[in-house]
């Protein structure tokens, strides 16, 4: 089926196939075509250009987009949307004065989610997660990474990863799975962290490989969780199974996780709320994508990733939600973009680049999504009538999306 979208007020993020990511000053350039057309053939983008120069096409359907803009769908490269239940009580506890760390030390936090997930059936977990996935697709997300890490036993980690695999099979958006067994130290291993790491390496990793359940390996490299040495050990072991590192680093402390991750050729390092000059120097030596999660900072009231410092050092930056029950119970990329502009002083151009082309890079999906490019998937959305793309971050908390297309098909609830 061939569909032609005409009279597009502005077609946003048009790129040549050779552009895989944008860094530094380039992040402030967002290529667009005003008064454009877009041609879709089956699942893919076939052509686009100026309305004035539109060739004669034979098409099955023509859609008039007068007054509306078209954007590639958001690429959310960091989520934990497979979880059981919620943690709204911890939210209230924090309002009443407890810190995220105190809650975790009292048995809340990740261990609380693990307890719930372990007693939830795979079917129930799938249904809860599919609902979240459908919700974020309708908020404009057209490619997503999902982590395990709320299982923390062999059985429960595999259950999470099987749920992600089923989501991959049943939904049209590209989904990547990260194995995050090293998310927290389970209660049973409280005094035997080595024992848990051995379980990850000796039992979980081979089983995950056998069922082909993961694309990436992740570790929560943080004080009280996994050290740099632990991280190195886990990433090195995962290498033999071809799992590429994407690592949680520098959320609360800078302990050398960035240096370790870049040396292990990580695809991305995520969080970076605290970042020192040495960390920046290590990032400069690598192709690793820094990923900021501003709605996590918003929800926990912790510092925001220093986006200006990263960009001014000529580095790239991606934006993602971190959707999870503890630190970010929201999967709204539109709000992520607003928060990045308002709190991190990113320009709308930088934020949109970070949420599309750079997000795609952080999932190894540059050839499929992240821009309006011939041959890429027809994953895009038509906006409501808006004055400019600045209106997306400006009108924070509102949804400016009218229609979403995934692989050329309308997504709806
Ligand atoms: O990315 N930082 C580690 N993991 C999650 C939060 C985990 C939780 O509180 O459930 C994050 O913020
Ligand atoms: Fe996370």
Coordinates of C-alpha atoms and ligand atoms in Angstrom, one line a residue:
X1 CA 0.0 0.0 0.0
X2 CA 1.2 3.5 -0.9
X3 CA 0.2 6.5 1.1
X4 CA 1.0 10.1 0.3
X5 CA 0.9 12.8 3.0
X6 CA 0.6 16.3 1.4
X7 CA 0.7 19.9 2.5
X8 CA 2.7 19.1 5.6
X9 CA 3.3 22.5 7.3
X10 CA 6.8 21.3 8.3
X11 CA 8.5 17.8 8.0
X12 CA 10.9 17.6 10.9
X13 CA 14.2 15.7 11.2
X14 CA 14.9 14.9 7.5
X15 CA 18.3 13.2 7.2
X16 CA 20.5 11.4 4.8
X17 CA 21.2 7.7 5.7
X18 CA 24.8 8.5 6.6
X19 CA 23.9 10.5 9.7
X20 CA 24.0 8.1 12.7
X21 CA 24.1 10.6 15.5
X22 CA 24.7 14.3 16.1
X23 CA 27.1 15.9 18.6
X24 CA 28.1 19.2 20.0
X25 CA 27.0 22.2 17.9
X26 CA 25.4 20.0 15.3
X27 CA 22.8 19.1 17.9
X28 CA 21.4 22.6 17.5
X29 CA 20.6 22.0 13.9
X30 CA 17.3 20.3 13.1
X31 CA 16.8 19.9 9.4
X32 CA 13.2 20.4 8.2
X33 CA 11.3 20.9 5.0
X34 CA 8.5 23.5 5.1
X35 CA 5.4 22.8 2.9
X36 CA 6.4 19.2 2.3
X37 CA 5.1 15.8 1.1
X38 CA 5.9 12.4 2.5
X39 CA 5.5 9.1 0.5
X40 CA 5.1 5.8 2.4
X41 CA 5.3 2.4 0.6
X42 CA 4.1 -0.4 2.9
X43 CA 6.2 -0.2 6.1
X44 CA 8.9 2.3 4.9
X45 CA 9.6 5.8 4.0
X46 CA 9.8 6.0 0.1
X47 CA 10.2 9.6 -0.7
X48 CA 9.8 13.2 0.6
X49 CA 10.4 16.7 -0.5
X50 CA 8.9 20.1 -1.3
X51 CA 5.2 20.3 -2.3
X52 CA 6.2 22.6 -5.1
X53 CA 8.3 19.8 -6.6
X54 CA 6.1 16.8 -5.9
X55 CA 6.5 14.2 -8.7
X56 CA 3.4 12.4 -10.1
X57 CA 2.7 9.4 -7.9
X58 CA 0.1 6.7 -8.2
X59 CA -1.0 6.1 -4.6
X60 CA -3.7 4.2 -2.7
X61 CA -4.4 7.0 -0.3
X62 CA -3.7 10.7 0.1
X63 CA -3.8 12.4 3.5
X64 CA -3.9 16.2 3.7
X65 CA -1.9 17.5 6.6
X66 CA -2.6 21.3 6.2
X67 CA -1.5 23.2 9.3
X68 CA 0.1 20.1 10.8
X69 CA 3.7 19.0 11.2
X70 CA 5.2 15.5 10.9
X71 CA 7.9 14.2 13.2
X72 CA 9.7 10.8 13.4
X73 CA 8.4 9.0 16.5
X74 CA 10.4 9.3 19.7
X75 CA 13.2 6.7 20.4
X76 CA 13.1 5.8 24.1
X77 CA 16.4 4.1 24.7
X78 CA 16.1 3.4 28.4
X79 CA 13.0 2.0 30.1
X80 CA 12.0 -0.6 32.7
X81 CA 8.4 -1.0 31.6
X82 CA 8.2 -4.6 32.6
X83 CA 7.3 -4.4 36.3
X84 CA 4.6 -5.7 38.6
X85 CA 2.3 -3.3 40.5
X86 CA 3.5 0.1 41.6
X87 CA 5.3 1.9 44.4
X88 CA 3.1 4.8 45.1
X89 CA 3.5 4.3 48.9
X90 CA 7.2 5.1 48.5
X91 CA 6.2 8.3 46.6
X92 CA 4.2 9.4 49.6
X93 CA 7.0 8.3 52.0
X94 CA 9.4 10.6 50.1
X95 CA 6.9 13.5 50.3
X96 CA 6.9 12.9 54.1
X97 CA 10.7 13.2 54.2
X98 CA 12.4 9.9 53.5
X99 CA 15.0 9.8 50.8
X100 CA 15.2 7.4 47.9
X101 CA 18.3 5.8 49.6
X102 CA 16.6 5.5 53.0
X103 CA 13.6 3.8 51.3
X104 CA 15.9 1.4 49.5
X105 CA 17.8 0.6 52.8
X106 CA 14.5 -0.2 54.5
X107 CA 13.7 -2.9 52.0
X108 CA 11.8 -0.7 49.6
X109 CA 13.1 0.3 46.2
X110 CA 14.2 -2.2 43.6
X111 CA 13.8 -5.1 46.1
X112 CA 10.2 -4.1 46.7
X113 CA 9.5 -4.4 43.0
X114 CA 11.4 -7.7 42.8
X115 CA 9.2 -9.2 45.6
X116 CA 6.1 -8.2 43.7
X117 CA 7.4 -9.4 40.3
X118 CA 8.5 -12.8 41.7
X119 CA 5.0 -13.7 42.7
X120 CA 3.4 -12.4 39.5
X121 CA 2.6 -14.9 36.7
X122 CA 4.3 -14.4 33.3
X123 CA 0.8 -13.8 31.8
X124 CA -0.1 -11.1 34.3
X125 CA 3.3 -9.5 33.9
X126 CA 2.9 -9.5 30.1
X127 CA -0.6 -7.9 30.3
X128 CA 0.6 -5.1 32.7
X129 CA 3.6 -4.4 30.5
X130 CA 1.7 -4.5 27.2
X131 CA -0.7 -1.9 28.6
X132 CA 2.2 0.4 29.4
X133 CA 3.8 -0.2 26.0
X134 CA 0.5 0.7 24.2
X135 CA 0.2 3.8 26.3
X136 CA 3.7 5.1 25.4
X137 CA 3.2 4.3 21.7
X138 CA 0.1 6.6 21.8
X139 CA 2.4 9.3 23.3
X140 CA 4.6 9.1 20.2
X141 CA 7.2 6.5 21.1
X142 CA 8.1 4.4 18.1
X143 CA 11.1 2.4 19.3
X144 CA 12.0 1.3 22.8
X145 CA 14.6 -0.4 24.9
X146 CA 13.3 -2.5 27.9
X147 CA 15.4 -3.8 30.8
X148 CA 15.1 -6.8 33.1
X149 CA 16.3 -6.3 36.7
X150 CA 13.2 -6.6 38.8
X151 CA 13.5 -10.4 38.9
X152 CA 16.8 -10.9 40.7
X153 CA 16.5 -14.7 40.7
X154 CA 17.3 -16.9 37.7
X155 CA 13.6 -17.8 37.2
X156 CA 12.2 -14.2 37.6
X157 CA 14.9 -12.6 35.4
X158 CA 14.1 -15.1 32.7
X159 CA 10.4 -14.4 33.2
X160 CA 11.0 -10.7 32.6
X161 CA 13.1 -11.3 29.5
X162 CA 10.5 -13.7 28.1
X163 CA 7.8 -11.1 28.5
X164 CA 10.0 -8.6 26.6
X165 CA 10.5 -11.2 23.9
X166 CA 6.7 -11.7 23.6
X167 CA 6.3 -7.9 23.4
X168 CA 8.8 -7.9 20.5
X169 CA 6.8 -10.6 18.7
X170 CA 3.4 -8.9 19.3
X171 CA 4.1 -5.2 18.6
X172 CA 5.3 -3.5 15.5
X173 CA 7.7 -1.0 17.1
X174 CA 11.4 -2.1 17.3
X175 CA 12.1 -3.3 20.9
X176 CA 15.5 -4.0 22.3
X177 CA 16.0 -6.1 25.5
X178 CA 18.7 -5.4 28.1
X179 CA 19.6 -7.9 30.8
X180 CA 20.0 -6.0 34.1
X181 CA 20.4 -8.9 36.6
X182 CA 22.9 -6.6 38.3
X183 CA 20.3 -4.0 39.3
X184 CA 20.4 -4.7 43.1
X185 CA 21.8 -7.3 45.5
X186 CA 18.9 -9.6 46.5
X187 CA 18.2 -10.0 50.2
X188 CA 19.4 -13.7 50.2
X189 CA 22.8 -12.5 49.0
X190 CA 23.0 -9.5 51.3
X191 CA 26.3 -10.7 52.7
X192 CA 27.4 -12.5 49.6
X193 CA 27.5 -10.1 46.7
X194 CA 30.1 -12.3 44.9
X195 CA 27.7 -15.2 45.1
X196 CA 25.0 -13.2 43.3
X197 CA 27.5 -12.0 40.7
X198 CA 28.5 -15.7 40.2
X199 CA 24.8 -16.5 39.7
X200 CA 24.5 -13.8 37.0
X201 CA 27.6 -15.0 35.2
X202 CA 27.4 -18.8 35.6
X203 CA 23.6 -19.4 35.4
X204 CA 21.7 -16.4 34.1
X205 CA 23.9 -15.4 31.2
X206 CA 24.2 -18.9 29.6
X207 CA 20.4 -19.4 29.9
X208 CA 19.7 -16.0 28.4
X209 CA 22.0 -16.8 25.5
X210 CA 20.4 -20.2 25.0
X211 CA 16.9 -18.7 24.6
X212 CA 18.3 -15.6 22.8
X213 CA 16.6 -13.3 25.3
X214 CA 18.8 -10.2 25.3
X215 CA 20.5 -7.7 23.0
X216 CA 22.3 -5.7 25.7
X217 CA 23.9 -6.1 29.1
X218 CA 23.3 -3.4 31.8
X219 CA 24.7 -3.0 35.4
X220 CA 23.7 -0.5 38.1
X221 CA 27.2 0.8 38.8
X222 CA 26.7 2.8 42.0
X223 CA 27.7 3.0 45.7
X224 CA 25.7 0.3 47.6
X225 CA 24.9 -1.6 44.4
X226 CA 27.7 -2.8 42.0
X227 CA 31.3 -1.4 42.0
X228 CA 33.4 -0.7 39.0
X229 CA 35.2 -4.0 39.5
X230 CA 31.8 -5.8 39.6
X231 CA 30.7 -3.9 36.5
X232 CA 33.9 -4.8 34.6
X233 CA 33.5 -8.5 35.5
X234 CA 29.9 -8.7 34.4
X235 CA 30.4 -6.7 31.2
X236 CA 33.5 -8.8 30.3
X237 CA 31.6 -12.1 30.8
X238 CA 28.6 -10.8 28.8
X239 CA 31.0 -10.1 25.9
X240 CA 31.3 -13.8 25.0
X241 CA 27.5 -13.9 24.5
X242 CA 27.7 -10.8 22.2
X243 CA 25.8 -8.7 24.7
X244 CA 26.7 -5.0 24.2
X245 CA 27.0 -2.8 27.3
X246 CA 24.5 -0.1 28.2
X247 CA 25.3 1.0 31.7
X248 CA 23.6 2.8 34.6
X249 CA 26.3 5.1 35.9
X250 CA 26.8 8.4 37.8
X251 CA 23.2 8.6 39.2
X252 CA 24.2 9.5 42.7
X253 CA 28.0 9.2 42.7
X254 CA 30.9 9.3 40.3
X255 CA 33.0 6.2 41.0
X256 CA 34.7 5.5 37.7
X257 CA 31.7 3.8 35.9
X258 CA 32.1 6.0 32.8
X259 CA 35.8 5.1 32.4
X260 CA 35.0 1.4 32.7
X261 CA 32.0 1.5 30.4
X262 CA 33.8 3.5 27.6
X263 CA 36.8 1.1 27.8
X264 CA 34.3 -1.8 27.4
X265 CA 32.9 0.0 24.3
X266 CA 29.5 0.6 25.8
X267 CA 26.8 1.7 23.4
X268 CA 25.5 4.1 26.0
X269 CA 26.1 5.3 29.6
X270 CA 22.9 6.4 31.2
X271 CA 21.9 8.8 34.0
X272 CA 25.0 11.0 34.5
X273 CA 23.3 13.3 37.0
X274 CA 26.8 13.7 38.6
X275 CA 29.6 14.2 36.1
X276 CA 33.2 15.4 36.6
X277 CA 35.8 16.6 34.2
X278 CA 37.5 13.3 34.1
X279 CA 34.2 11.6 33.1
X280 CA 33.9 14.1 30.2
X281 CA 37.4 13.3 29.0
X282 CA 36.7 9.5 29.0
X283 CA 33.5 10.2 27.0
X284 CA 35.5 12.2 24.5
X285 CA 37.7 9.1 23.8
X286 CA 34.8 6.9 22.8
X287 CA 31.7 6.5 20.6
X288 CA 29.6 5.8 23.7
X289 CA 26.3 7.8 23.7
X290 CA 25.6 9.7 27.0
X291 CA 21.9 9.4 27.9
X292 CA 20.1 11.8 30.2
X293 CA 16.9 10.9 32.0
X294 CA 15.5 14.3 33.1
X295 CA 12.1 13.1 34.3
X296 CA 13.9 10.8 36.8
X297 CA 15.6 14.0 38.2
X298 CA 12.2 15.7 38.2
X299 CA 10.5 12.9 40.1
X300 CA 13.3 12.3 42.7
X301 CA 14.4 15.9 43.0
X302 CA 18.0 15.1 42.2
X303 CA 20.4 17.1 40.0
X304 CA 19.8 17.2 36.3
X305 CA 22.4 15.8 33.9
X306 CA 24.6 18.7 32.9
X307 CA 23.5 18.8 29.2
X308 CA 25.2 22.1 28.4
X309 CA 28.5 20.9 29.7
X310 CA 28.2 17.6 27.6
X311 CA 27.2 19.4 24.4
X312 CA 29.8 22.2 24.9
X313 CA 32.4 19.5 25.0
X314 CA 31.4 18.5 21.5
X315 CA 29.8 15.3 22.8
X316 CA 26.4 13.8 21.7
X317 CA 23.5 13.4 24.1
X318 CA 20.3 11.3 24.0
X319 CA 17.2 11.6 26.0
X320 CA 15.1 8.8 27.4
X321 CA 12.3 8.3 30.0
X322 CA 13.7 5.6 32.4
X323 CA 10.0 4.6 32.8
X324 CA 10.0 2.5 36.0
X325 CA 8.0 2.1 39.2
X326 CA 10.5 3.7 41.6
X327 CA 12.3 6.7 40.2
X328 CA 10.2 7.6 37.1
X329 CA 6.7 6.3 36.8
X330 CA 6.1 8.0 33.5
X331 CA 6.9 7.1 29.9
X332 CA 6.1 10.4 28.3
X333 CA 8.9 11.4 25.9
X334 CA 7.1 14.7 25.2
X335 CA 7.5 15.6 28.9
X336 CA 11.1 14.4 28.8
X337 CA 11.7 16.9 26.0
X338 CA 10.0 19.7 27.8
X339 CA 11.9 19.0 31.0
X340 CA 15.2 18.9 29.1
X341 CA 14.5 22.3 27.6
X342 CA 13.2 23.9 30.8
X343 CA 15.6 22.3 33.4
X344 CA 18.7 21.4 31.4
X345 CA 18.6 24.4 29.1
X346 CA 18.6 22.3 25.9
X347 CA 17.2 24.1 22.9
X348 CA 14.2 22.5 21.2
X349 CA 16.5 21.5 18.3
X350 CA 18.9 19.8 20.7
X351 CA 16.1 18.0 22.6
X352 CA 14.4 16.7 19.5
X353 CA 17.7 15.4 18.1
X354 CA 18.4 13.8 21.5
X355 CA 15.0 12.1 21.5
X356 CA 15.1 10.8 17.9
X357 CA 18.4 10.3 16.0
X358 CA 20.6 10.0 19.1
X359 CA 18.1 7.8 20.9
X360 CA 18.1 5.5 17.9
X361 CA 21.9 5.3 18.1
X362 CA 21.7 4.4 21.8
X363 CA 19.7 1.3 20.8
X364 CA 21.7 0.3 17.7
X365 CA 18.7 1.2 15.6
X366 CA 20.2 4.0 13.5
X367 CA 19.3 2.2 10.3
X368 CA 15.7 1.8 11.1
X369 CA 14.3 4.8 13.1
X370 CA 15.2 8.2 14.4
X371 CA 14.7 10.4 11.3
X372 CA 12.7 10.9 8.2
X373 CA 15.1 9.1 5.9
X374 CA 14.3 7.0 2.7
X375 CA 14.3 3.3 3.6
X376 CA 13.7 3.8 7.3
X377 CA 10.5 2.5 8.9
X378 CA 7.4 4.7 8.5
X379 CA 7.2 5.4 12.2
X380 CA 6.1 9.0 12.5
X381 CA 3.4 11.2 14.0
X382 CA 1.2 14.0 12.7
X383 CA 0.9 16.8 15.1
X384 CA -2.1 18.8 15.9
X385 CA -2.1 22.3 14.4
X386 CA 0.9 23.9 16.1
X387 CA 2.8 27.1 15.3
X388 CA 6.2 25.5 15.3
X389 CA 8.2 22.6 16.7
X390 CA 9.1 24.7 19.7
X391 CA 5.5 24.3 20.7
X392 CA 6.1 20.6 21.7
X393 CA 8.4 21.4 24.7
X394 CA 6.7 24.8 25.3
X395 CA 3.2 23.4 25.9
X396 CA 4.5 21.0 28.6
X397 CA 2.1 18.4 29.9
X398 CA -0.1 18.7 26.8
X399 CA -0.2 16.2 24.0
X400 CA 0.3 17.8 20.6
X401 CA 0.1 14.5 18.8
X402 CA -2.8 13.8 16.6
X403 CA -2.1 10.6 14.7
X404 CA 0.7 8.1 15.0
X405 CA 1.9 5.7 12.3
X406 CA 3.9 2.6 13.0
X407 CA 5.3 0.8 10.0
X408 CA 2.9 2.8 7.9
X409 CA -0.2 1.8 9.9
X410 CA -2.2 4.0 12.1
X411 CA -1.8 3.3 15.8
X412 CA -4.9 3.7 17.9
X413 CA -6.5 2.5 21.1
Ligands
LIG1 O1 17.2 3.8 36.4 N1 18.9 3.5 39.0 C1 18.5 2.3 38.9 N2 17.4 1.8 38.5 C2 16.2 2.6 38.2 C3 15.3 2.8 39.3 C4 15.0 1.6 40.0 C5 13.8 1.7 41.0 O2 13.8 2.5 41.9 O3 13.0 0.8 40.8 C6 16.6 3.9 37.5 O4 16.3 5.0 38.0
LIG2 FE1 17.0 3.0 34.7

